[in-house]
Coordinates of C-alpha atoms in Angstrom, one line a residue:
M1 CA -0.1 0.0 -0.1
K2 CA 1.3 3.4 -0.8
D3 CA 1.9 6.0 1.8
D4 CA 3.1 9.9 1.9
F5 CA 6.8 8.8 2.2
I6 CA 9.0 10.5 -0.5
M7 CA 12.6 10.4 -0.6
S8 CA 14.8 13.5 -0.9
P9 CA 16.8 14.0 -4.3
K10 CA 19.3 15.8 -2.2
V11 CA 20.5 12.3 -0.8
D12 CA 23.0 11.1 -3.3
F13 CA 21.4 7.6 -3.2
A14 CA 17.9 8.9 -4.2
F15 CA 19.5 11.1 -6.9
K16 CA 21.6 8.3 -8.4
E17 CA 18.4 6.2 -8.6
I18 CA 16.4 8.6 -10.5
M19 CA 19.2 9.2 -12.8
R20 CA 19.0 5.6 -14.1
D21 CA 16.2 6.6 -16.2
E22 CA 17.4 8.0 -19.4
T23 CA 14.5 10.4 -20.0
V24 CA 15.5 12.1 -16.6
R25 CA 19.3 12.1 -17.5
K26 CA 18.4 13.8 -20.8
G27 CA 16.3 16.5 -19.2
F28 CA 18.8 17.1 -16.3
L29 CA 21.8 17.5 -18.9
S30 CA 19.9 19.7 -21.2
A31 CA 19.1 22.1 -18.5
V32 CA 22.5 22.1 -16.7
L33 CA 24.6 22.4 -19.8
G34 CA 22.2 24.7 -21.6
I35 CA 21.8 22.8 -24.8
K36 CA 18.7 21.6 -26.6
D37 CA 17.3 18.2 -25.6
T38 CA 17.3 17.2 -29.2
K39 CA 21.1 17.4 -29.3
I40 CA 21.3 14.6 -26.5
K41 CA 20.6 11.4 -28.6
S42 CA 21.6 9.0 -25.7
T43 CA 23.3 8.7 -22.7
V44 CA 24.9 5.5 -20.9
M45 CA 25.2 5.5 -17.2
F46 CA 28.1 3.6 -15.5
N47 CA 27.8 2.1 -11.9
T48 CA 31.0 3.8 -10.4
N49 CA 31.5 5.2 -6.9
L50 CA 34.2 7.5 -6.1
P51 CA 36.6 6.4 -3.3
K52 CA 37.5 8.5 -0.2
I53 CA 40.9 10.1 -0.7
H54 CA 40.8 12.4 2.3
D55 CA 39.3 12.3 5.9
D56 CA 37.0 15.2 5.3
E57 CA 35.1 13.4 2.7
K58 CA 32.0 11.1 3.4
Q59 CA 32.5 7.4 2.9
G60 CA 32.1 6.1 -0.6
I61 CA 30.5 9.0 -2.4
L62 CA 27.9 8.1 -5.0
D63 CA 28.5 9.8 -8.2
V64 CA 26.6 9.5 -11.4
R65 CA 29.1 8.9 -14.4
L66 CA 27.7 9.3 -17.8
T67 CA 28.8 9.2 -21.4
M68 CA 26.8 11.2 -24.0
N69 CA 26.4 10.3 -27.6
D70 CA 29.3 12.5 -28.7
N71 CA 31.4 10.7 -26.3
T72 CA 31.7 13.5 -23.8
E73 CA 32.2 12.1 -20.2
I74 CA 30.3 13.6 -17.4
D75 CA 30.5 13.1 -13.5
I76 CA 27.7 14.3 -11.3
E77 CA 27.9 14.6 -7.7
I78 CA 26.0 15.9 -4.6
Q79 CA 27.8 17.1 -1.6
L80 CA 25.7 18.4 1.4
A81 CA 28.4 19.2 4.0
Y82 CA 30.7 22.1 3.5
M83 CA 34.0 21.0 2.2
K84 CA 36.6 23.7 2.2
S85 CA 38.8 21.7 -0.4
W86 CA 35.9 21.1 -2.8
A87 CA 37.5 23.1 -5.9
D88 CA 40.7 21.0 -5.6
R89 CA 38.9 17.6 -5.2
S90 CA 36.5 18.1 -8.2
T91 CA 39.6 19.2 -10.2
F92 CA 41.6 16.1 -9.3
Y93 CA 38.5 13.7 -10.2
L94 CA 38.1 15.5 -13.3
S95 CA 41.8 15.2 -14.4
K96 CA 41.7 11.6 -13.3
M97 CA 38.6 11.0 -15.8
L98 CA 40.8 12.7 -18.4
V99 CA 43.9 10.6 -18.0
E100 CA 41.8 7.5 -17.7
Q101 CA 40.9 8.1 -21.4
I102 CA 44.8 7.7 -22.4
G103 CA 45.7 4.1 -23.0
I104 CA 48.5 2.4 -25.0
N105 CA 48.8 3.9 -28.6
K106 CA 46.1 6.5 -27.9
K107 CA 46.5 10.0 -29.2
Y108 CA 46.1 13.3 -27.3
T109 CA 43.8 14.3 -30.2
N110 CA 41.4 11.5 -29.3
I111 CA 40.8 13.1 -25.9
K112 CA 36.9 13.7 -25.2
K113 CA 35.6 16.5 -23.2
C114 CA 35.3 15.7 -19.4
I115 CA 32.5 17.7 -17.6
G116 CA 32.0 17.8 -13.9
I117 CA 28.7 18.8 -12.5
N118 CA 28.8 19.6 -8.7
I119 CA 25.6 20.1 -6.9
L120 CA 26.4 21.7 -3.6
D121 CA 24.1 22.1 -0.5
F122 CA 26.2 25.1 0.9
D123 CA 27.5 28.6 -0.5
Y124 CA 31.0 28.0 -1.8
I125 CA 31.5 30.6 -4.5
R126 CA 31.4 33.7 -2.5
Q127 CA 32.2 36.1 -5.2
T128 CA 28.7 35.7 -6.8
K129 CA 24.9 35.2 -5.7
R130 CA 24.3 33.2 -9.1
F131 CA 23.4 29.6 -8.1
H132 CA 25.0 28.1 -11.4
T133 CA 28.4 29.1 -12.3
V134 CA 30.6 27.4 -15.1
Y135 CA 34.4 27.4 -15.3
H136 CA 36.9 26.4 -18.0
V137 CA 40.6 26.7 -18.3
S138 CA 41.3 30.3 -19.6
E139 CA 44.2 33.0 -19.9
D140 CA 44.2 35.4 -17.2
T141 CA 44.1 38.7 -19.1
E142 CA 41.9 38.3 -22.2
H143 CA 40.2 35.1 -20.8
I144 CA 41.1 33.3 -23.9
K145 CA 39.8 29.7 -23.6
Y146 CA 43.1 27.5 -23.4
T147 CA 41.4 24.2 -23.6
D148 CA 37.7 22.8 -24.0
V149 CA 38.4 19.3 -22.6
L150 CA 37.8 20.3 -19.1
E151 CA 34.4 22.1 -17.6
W152 CA 33.1 22.5 -14.3
H153 CA 29.4 23.2 -13.3
I154 CA 28.8 24.5 -9.8
V155 CA 25.1 24.5 -8.7
E156 CA 24.6 25.9 -5.2
L157 CA 21.3 24.8 -3.9
P158 CA 20.9 27.4 -1.1
K159 CA 21.4 30.2 -3.7
L160 CA 18.3 29.4 -5.6
P161 CA 16.1 32.9 -5.6
S162 CA 12.6 32.6 -4.6
M163 CA 11.4 34.1 -7.9
P164 CA 11.7 31.8 -10.9
D165 CA 14.0 33.0 -13.6
G166 CA 12.2 31.2 -16.3
S167 CA 15.0 28.5 -16.9
D168 CA 14.7 24.8 -16.8
L169 CA 17.6 24.6 -14.5
Y170 CA 15.9 26.7 -11.9
N171 CA 12.9 24.1 -11.8
W172 CA 15.4 21.1 -11.5
V173 CA 17.2 22.8 -8.6
K174 CA 13.7 23.4 -7.0
F175 CA 13.0 19.8 -7.4
I176 CA 16.1 18.7 -5.7
N177 CA 15.4 21.3 -3.0
S178 CA 11.7 20.0 -2.4
Q179 CA 10.4 17.9 0.3
S180 CA 6.8 17.4 -0.1
K181 CA 4.8 15.3 -2.7
E182 CA 2.8 18.6 -3.3
D183 CA 6.0 20.5 -4.3
F184 CA 7.1 17.6 -6.6
K185 CA 3.6 17.2 -8.3
M186 CA 3.7 20.9 -9.1
L187 CA 7.0 20.8 -10.6
A188 CA 6.1 17.5 -12.5
N189 CA 3.7 19.6 -14.6
E190 CA 6.5 21.8 -15.8
N191 CA 7.9 19.5 -18.5
I192 CA 8.2 15.7 -19.3
Y193 CA 11.7 15.4 -17.9
L194 CA 10.6 16.6 -14.3
K195 CA 7.5 14.4 -14.7
A196 CA 9.6 11.4 -15.3
A197 CA 11.9 12.2 -12.3
Y198 CA 8.9 12.5 -10.1
E199 CA 7.5 9.1 -11.3
Q200 CA 10.8 7.5 -10.6
L201 CA 11.0 9.2 -7.2
E202 CA 7.7 7.7 -6.3
I203 CA 8.8 4.3 -7.5
I204 CA 12.1 3.9 -5.3
S205 CA 10.2 5.7 -2.4
Q206 CA 7.7 2.7 -2.4
D207 CA 10.3 -0.1 -2.8
E208 CA 10.9 -1.5 0.5
Q209 CA 14.7 -2.6 -0.2
K210 CA 15.6 0.8 -1.6
R211 CA 14.0 2.5 1.3
L212 CA 16.1 0.6 3.7
E213 CA 19.2 1.6 1.6
Y214 CA 18.1 5.1 1.4
T215 CA 17.6 5.3 5.1
A216 CA 21.0 4.0 5.9
R217 CA 22.5 6.3 3.6
Q218 CA 20.6 9.2 5.2
K219 CA 21.8 8.3 8.6
A220 CA 25.3 8.0 7.2
L221 CA 25.2 11.4 5.9
Y222 CA 23.6 12.9 9.0
D223 CA 26.4 11.3 11.1
Y224 CA 29.1 12.5 9.0
N225 CA 27.7 16.2 8.8
T226 CA 27.2 16.3 12.5
I227 CA 31.0 15.3 13.0
V228 CA 31.8 18.2 10.5
E229 CA 29.8 20.7 12.2
E230 CA 31.1 19.7 15.8
N231 CA 34.7 19.8 14.5
F232 CA 33.9 23.1 13.0
E233 CA 32.6 24.5 16.2
R234 CA 35.4 22.9 18.1
G235 CA 37.9 24.6 16.0
R236 CA 36.3 28.0 16.3
E237 CA 36.2 27.6 20.1
Q238 CA 40.0 26.9 20.1
E239 CA 40.6 29.9 18.1
R240 CA 38.5 32.1 20.3
N241 CA 40.5 30.8 23.4
A242 CA 43.8 31.3 21.7
L243 CA 42.8 34.8 21.0
I244 CA 41.7 35.5 24.4
E245 CA 45.0 34.4 25.8
K246 CA 47.0 36.6 23.3
M247 CA 45.0 39.5 24.5
R248 CA 45.5 38.8 28.1
A249 CA 49.2 38.5 27.3
K250 CA 49.1 42.1 25.8
G251 CA 47.5 43.5 29.1
Y252 CA 43.8 43.3 28.1
T253 CA 41.3 43.2 31.1
D254 CA 38.5 40.4 31.0
E255 CA 35.9 43.2 30.6
Q256 CA 37.9 44.7 27.7
I257 CA 38.1 41.3 26.1
R258 CA 34.3 40.7 26.4
E259 CA 33.5 44.0 24.8
L260 CA 35.8 43.4 21.9
L261 CA 34.6 39.8 21.2
E262 CA 30.7 40.7 21.4

């Protein structure tokens, strides 16, 4: 029997499950990459998970690895907790995808474009309020593109404005941010791709085994995020205590220190 339970697409397990549907993949990529859906003839999804390489990463990141009909390779990741080294990390993995293309007797001219789509549930690019930014390797002064084989798309979920901008990507980000069936149903009316995404979300949400996997993944992410937040607060407290000791050493009274730190 159906109930009102619905998974959150923010949880990478749920996101990866709905991306198993080719119609969903086509609509999402069209929205993020800003290309017509008719240009995406086909996509192939691979079952690959990214390993943990640093202690500040969550165990076994569930990425979505795709290849498009023009052989462009794409890696999609969702990261919920703040990670200071995210830019370095995403650059490492995208470069690794590039290196993996070069085998014995392969030429550099055969290298295919690699695109990283990073969906972040925190503010990372502080220099802009835009929720979607795109990066390439370019010359510093005249911004001449050096190569087109590497491309990063950063989608910051908290930056989504309350007023729609009319783009398909806006609706996709709103879909990922949604928490209720009512919101999902409303967005499903926008286009066939969001409708397909909602249908897949409903299917996996009613699958008993997938619900168990989803719950386990959600708990693992919650535990990880809690540890990150606790370490952050502990670090702030240590910095504050160190500052107080320095101020005392310089002759500040406790009252002066309290006033300055308020």
